Amino acid sequence: MVDKSSSVTVLDHPLAKAKLAKLRAKGSTTAEFRRRLQEISILLLAEASRSWTVEPATIETPMGSCASHALARPIALVPILRAGLGMLEGMSHIVPEATVGHIGLYRDETTLRPVKYYSRLPTNIAEAEVLLLDPMLATGYSACEAATVLKDAGARALRFICVVSCRPGIEQFHRLHPDVPIITAVIDPELNDVGYIVPGLGDAGDRYFAT
Ligand code: URA
């Protein structure tokens, strides 16, 4: 489903809905939370990669020659540390050939602004289909900062993938990066005054890493 802002796609899939319910549930164990986040990430990857270009390729099956396809561009996955690592783990099973970058940002709990402490990106970032990963699009500040880091490094085909988003985060992100599509599993109604999405799922990093 494409949201009224055409650069936001909400994943409209029964499996995603069912898995999201389990991901949100406060009674889920760490193992269940990890598994569900990885699974939803794979579904989001399928949606985010829908418009990637393919080029013709010929392969040999055991029965003969077959006109086939190969992805035209390399893939780069860039999780925002640390919760984005949970999305990377699932996606890596589907695109094991992807290069991986890391952007480390923590949130100053007073200003709610991101502070960058780490950035290491693949050398093919300019040619790659780049997916920026963070399960939560809350205030949008971290996603904005990370997208800026990627663009400064030369990324051109960039998409932001999250599981739970909210309007203020989407609006903030698109104020700074109107050219970067967002793919999300759901848009939640509220952002509370300490920057958490409501109903959301709590702190994604804490739940994934059991901290
Ligand atoms: N980060 C989280 O992990 N959860 C939120 O609700 C907001 C930011």
mmCIF file of C-alpha atoms in Angstrom, residues 2-121:
data_model
loop_
_atom_site.group_PDB
_atom_site.id
_atom_site.type_symbol
_atom_site.label_atom_id
_atom_site.label_comp_id
_atom_site.label_asym_id
_atom_site.label_seq_id
_atom_site.Cartn_x
_atom_site.Cartn_y
_atom_site.Cartn_z
ATOM 1 C CA VAL A 2 1.424 3.396 -0.973
ATOM 2 C CA ASP A 3 0.671 6.072 1.600
ATOM 3 C CA LYS A 4 -0.772 9.437 0.488
ATOM 4 C CA SER A 5 2.776 10.695 0.542
ATOM 5 C CA SER A 6 3.915 8.529 -2.379
ATOM 6 C CA SER A 7 7.394 8.128 -0.950
ATOM 7 C CA VAL A 8 6.121 6.106 2.002
ATOM 8 C CA THR A 9 5.179 2.503 1.348
ATOM 9 C CA VAL A 10 3.356 0.636 4.097
ATOM 10 C CA LEU A 11 3.854 -3.088 3.815
ATOM 11 C CA ASP A 12 0.375 -4.483 3.373
ATOM 12 C CA HIS A 13 0.767 -8.210 3.932
ATOM 13 C CA PRO A 14 -1.028 -10.644 6.240
ATOM 14 C CA LEU A 15 2.225 -12.292 7.336
ATOM 15 C CA ALA A 16 3.733 -8.928 8.222
ATOM 16 C CA LYS A 17 0.639 -7.984 10.239
ATOM 17 C CA ALA A 18 0.654 -11.249 12.190
ATOM 18 C CA LYS A 19 4.380 -11.098 12.860
ATOM 19 C CA LEU A 20 4.181 -7.449 13.866
ATOM 20 C CA ALA A 21 1.569 -8.316 16.530
ATOM 21 C CA LYS A 22 3.954 -10.849 18.040
ATOM 22 C CA LEU A 23 6.859 -8.421 17.812
ATOM 23 C CA ARG A 24 4.913 -5.769 19.703
ATOM 24 C CA ALA A 25 3.625 -8.084 22.453
ATOM 25 C CA LYS A 26 5.365 -7.356 25.724
ATOM 26 C CA GLY A 27 5.190 -11.035 26.693
ATOM 27 C CA SER A 28 7.418 -12.147 23.765
ATOM 28 C CA THR A 29 10.691 -13.689 24.846
ATOM 29 C CA THR A 30 13.976 -12.321 23.529
ATOM 30 C CA ALA A 31 14.261 -15.294 21.182
ATOM 31 C CA GLU A 32 10.762 -14.658 19.800
ATOM 32 C CA PHE A 33 11.436 -10.946 19.413
ATOM 33 C CA ARG A 34 14.656 -11.634 17.508
ATOM 34 C CA ARG A 35 13.020 -14.151 15.233
ATOM 35 C CA ARG A 36 10.029 -11.906 14.446
ATOM 36 C CA LEU A 37 12.218 -8.865 13.745
ATOM 37 C CA GLN A 38 14.336 -10.896 11.356
ATOM 38 C CA GLU A 39 11.282 -12.299 9.601
ATOM 39 C CA ILE A 40 9.569 -8.911 9.177
ATOM 40 C CA SER A 41 12.839 -7.514 7.869
ATOM 41 C CA ILE A 42 12.854 -10.135 5.134
ATOM 42 C CA LEU A 43 9.320 -9.157 4.108
ATOM 43 C CA LEU A 44 10.340 -5.488 4.091
ATOM 44 C CA LEU A 45 13.355 -6.360 1.957
ATOM 45 C CA ALA A 46 11.073 -8.027 -0.596
ATOM 46 C CA GLU A 47 9.017 -4.828 -0.797
ATOM 47 C CA ALA A 48 12.019 -2.479 -0.840
ATOM 48 C CA SER A 49 13.723 -4.395 -3.629
ATOM 49 C CA ARG A 50 10.668 -4.478 -5.886
ATOM 50 C CA SER A 51 11.992 -1.758 -8.193
ATOM 51 C CA TRP A 52 15.615 -2.878 -8.338
ATOM 52 C CA THR A 53 16.704 -3.383 -11.924
ATOM 53 C CA VAL A 54 17.706 -6.728 -13.314
ATOM 54 C CA GLU A 55 19.728 -7.504 -16.392
ATOM 55 C CA PRO A 56 19.490 -10.495 -18.680
ATOM 56 C CA ALA A 57 21.677 -13.472 -17.899
ATOM 57 C CA THR A 58 21.837 -16.980 -19.289
ATOM 58 C CA ILE A 59 22.297 -19.945 -17.020
ATOM 59 C CA GLU A 60 22.580 -23.650 -17.631
ATOM 60 C CA THR A 61 20.049 -25.870 -15.881
ATOM 61 C CA PRO A 62 20.646 -29.633 -15.805
ATOM 62 C CA MET A 63 18.241 -29.718 -18.800
ATOM 63 C CA GLY A 64 19.657 -26.933 -20.942
ATOM 64 C CA SER A 65 20.142 -23.244 -21.391
ATOM 65 C CA CYS A 66 17.727 -20.809 -19.695
ATOM 66 C CA ALA A 67 17.217 -17.086 -20.250
ATOM 67 C CA SER A 68 17.432 -15.636 -16.773
ATOM 68 C CA HIS A 69 18.197 -12.514 -14.732
ATOM 69 C CA ALA A 70 20.803 -11.055 -12.425
ATOM 70 C CA LEU A 71 20.574 -7.983 -10.208
ATOM 71 C CA ALA A 72 22.050 -5.059 -12.118
ATOM 72 C CA ARG A 73 23.580 -3.285 -9.133
ATOM 73 C CA PRO A 74 25.363 -4.374 -5.980
ATOM 74 C CA ILE A 75 23.466 -4.204 -2.693
ATOM 75 C CA ALA A 76 24.591 -2.426 0.435
ATOM 76 C CA LEU A 77 22.829 -2.847 3.766
ATOM 77 C CA VAL A 78 23.517 -0.170 6.354
ATOM 78 C CA PRO A 79 22.088 -0.720 9.844
ATOM 79 C CA ILE A 80 21.986 2.165 12.265
ATOM 80 C CA LEU A 81 23.599 0.813 15.431
ATOM 81 C CA ARG A 82 22.470 -0.831 17.383
ATOM 82 C CA ALA A 83 18.846 -1.840 16.756
ATOM 83 C CA GLY A 84 19.373 -1.898 12.981
ATOM 84 C CA LEU A 85 21.556 -4.972 13.459
ATOM 85 C CA GLY A 86 18.400 -6.969 14.144
ATOM 86 C CA MET A 87 17.111 -6.150 10.668
ATOM 87 C CA LEU A 88 20.480 -6.888 9.056
ATOM 88 C CA GLU A 89 20.530 -10.397 10.445
ATOM 89 C CA GLY A 90 17.288 -11.388 8.692
ATOM 90 C CA MET A 91 18.071 -9.676 5.403
ATOM 91 C CA SER A 92 21.542 -11.216 5.208
ATOM 92 C CA HIS A 93 19.961 -14.615 4.671
ATOM 93 C CA ILE A 94 18.270 -13.361 1.497
ATOM 94 C CA VAL A 95 21.092 -11.204 0.116
ATOM 95 C CA PRO A 96 24.269 -12.792 1.503
ATOM 96 C CA GLU A 97 26.254 -11.056 -1.250
ATOM 97 C CA ALA A 98 25.380 -7.595 0.098
ATOM 98 C CA THR A 99 28.124 -5.408 1.436
ATOM 99 C CA VAL A 100 27.451 -4.027 4.902
ATOM 100 C CA GLY A 101 28.119 -0.606 6.351
ATOM 101 C CA HIS A 102 27.557 0.546 9.919
ATOM 102 C CA ILE A 103 26.519 3.924 11.236
ATOM 103 C CA GLY A 104 26.721 4.378 14.979
ATOM 104 C CA LEU A 105 24.415 6.973 16.485
ATOM 105 C CA TYR A 106 23.170 7.244 19.998
ATOM 106 C CA ARG A 107 20.362 9.414 21.154
ATOM 107 C CA ASP A 108 21.138 12.159 23.649
ATOM 108 C CA GLU A 109 18.233 11.560 26.012
ATOM 109 C CA THR A 110 17.929 15.256 26.862
ATOM 110 C CA THR A 111 17.901 16.769 23.387
ATOM 111 C CA LEU A 112 16.704 13.575 21.619
ATOM 112 C CA ARG A 113 19.275 14.462 18.939
ATOM 113 C CA PRO A 114 21.597 11.851 17.446
ATOM 114 C CA VAL A 115 25.277 11.880 18.240
ATOM 115 C CA LYS A 116 27.455 10.080 15.682
ATOM 116 C CA TYR A 117 30.192 7.919 17.150
ATOM 117 C CA TYR A 118 30.954 5.542 14.256
ATOM 118 C CA SER A 119 30.709 5.306 10.483
ATOM 119 C CA ARG A 120 32.259 2.689 8.248
ATOM 120 C CA LEU A 121 30.793 2.242 4.778
#
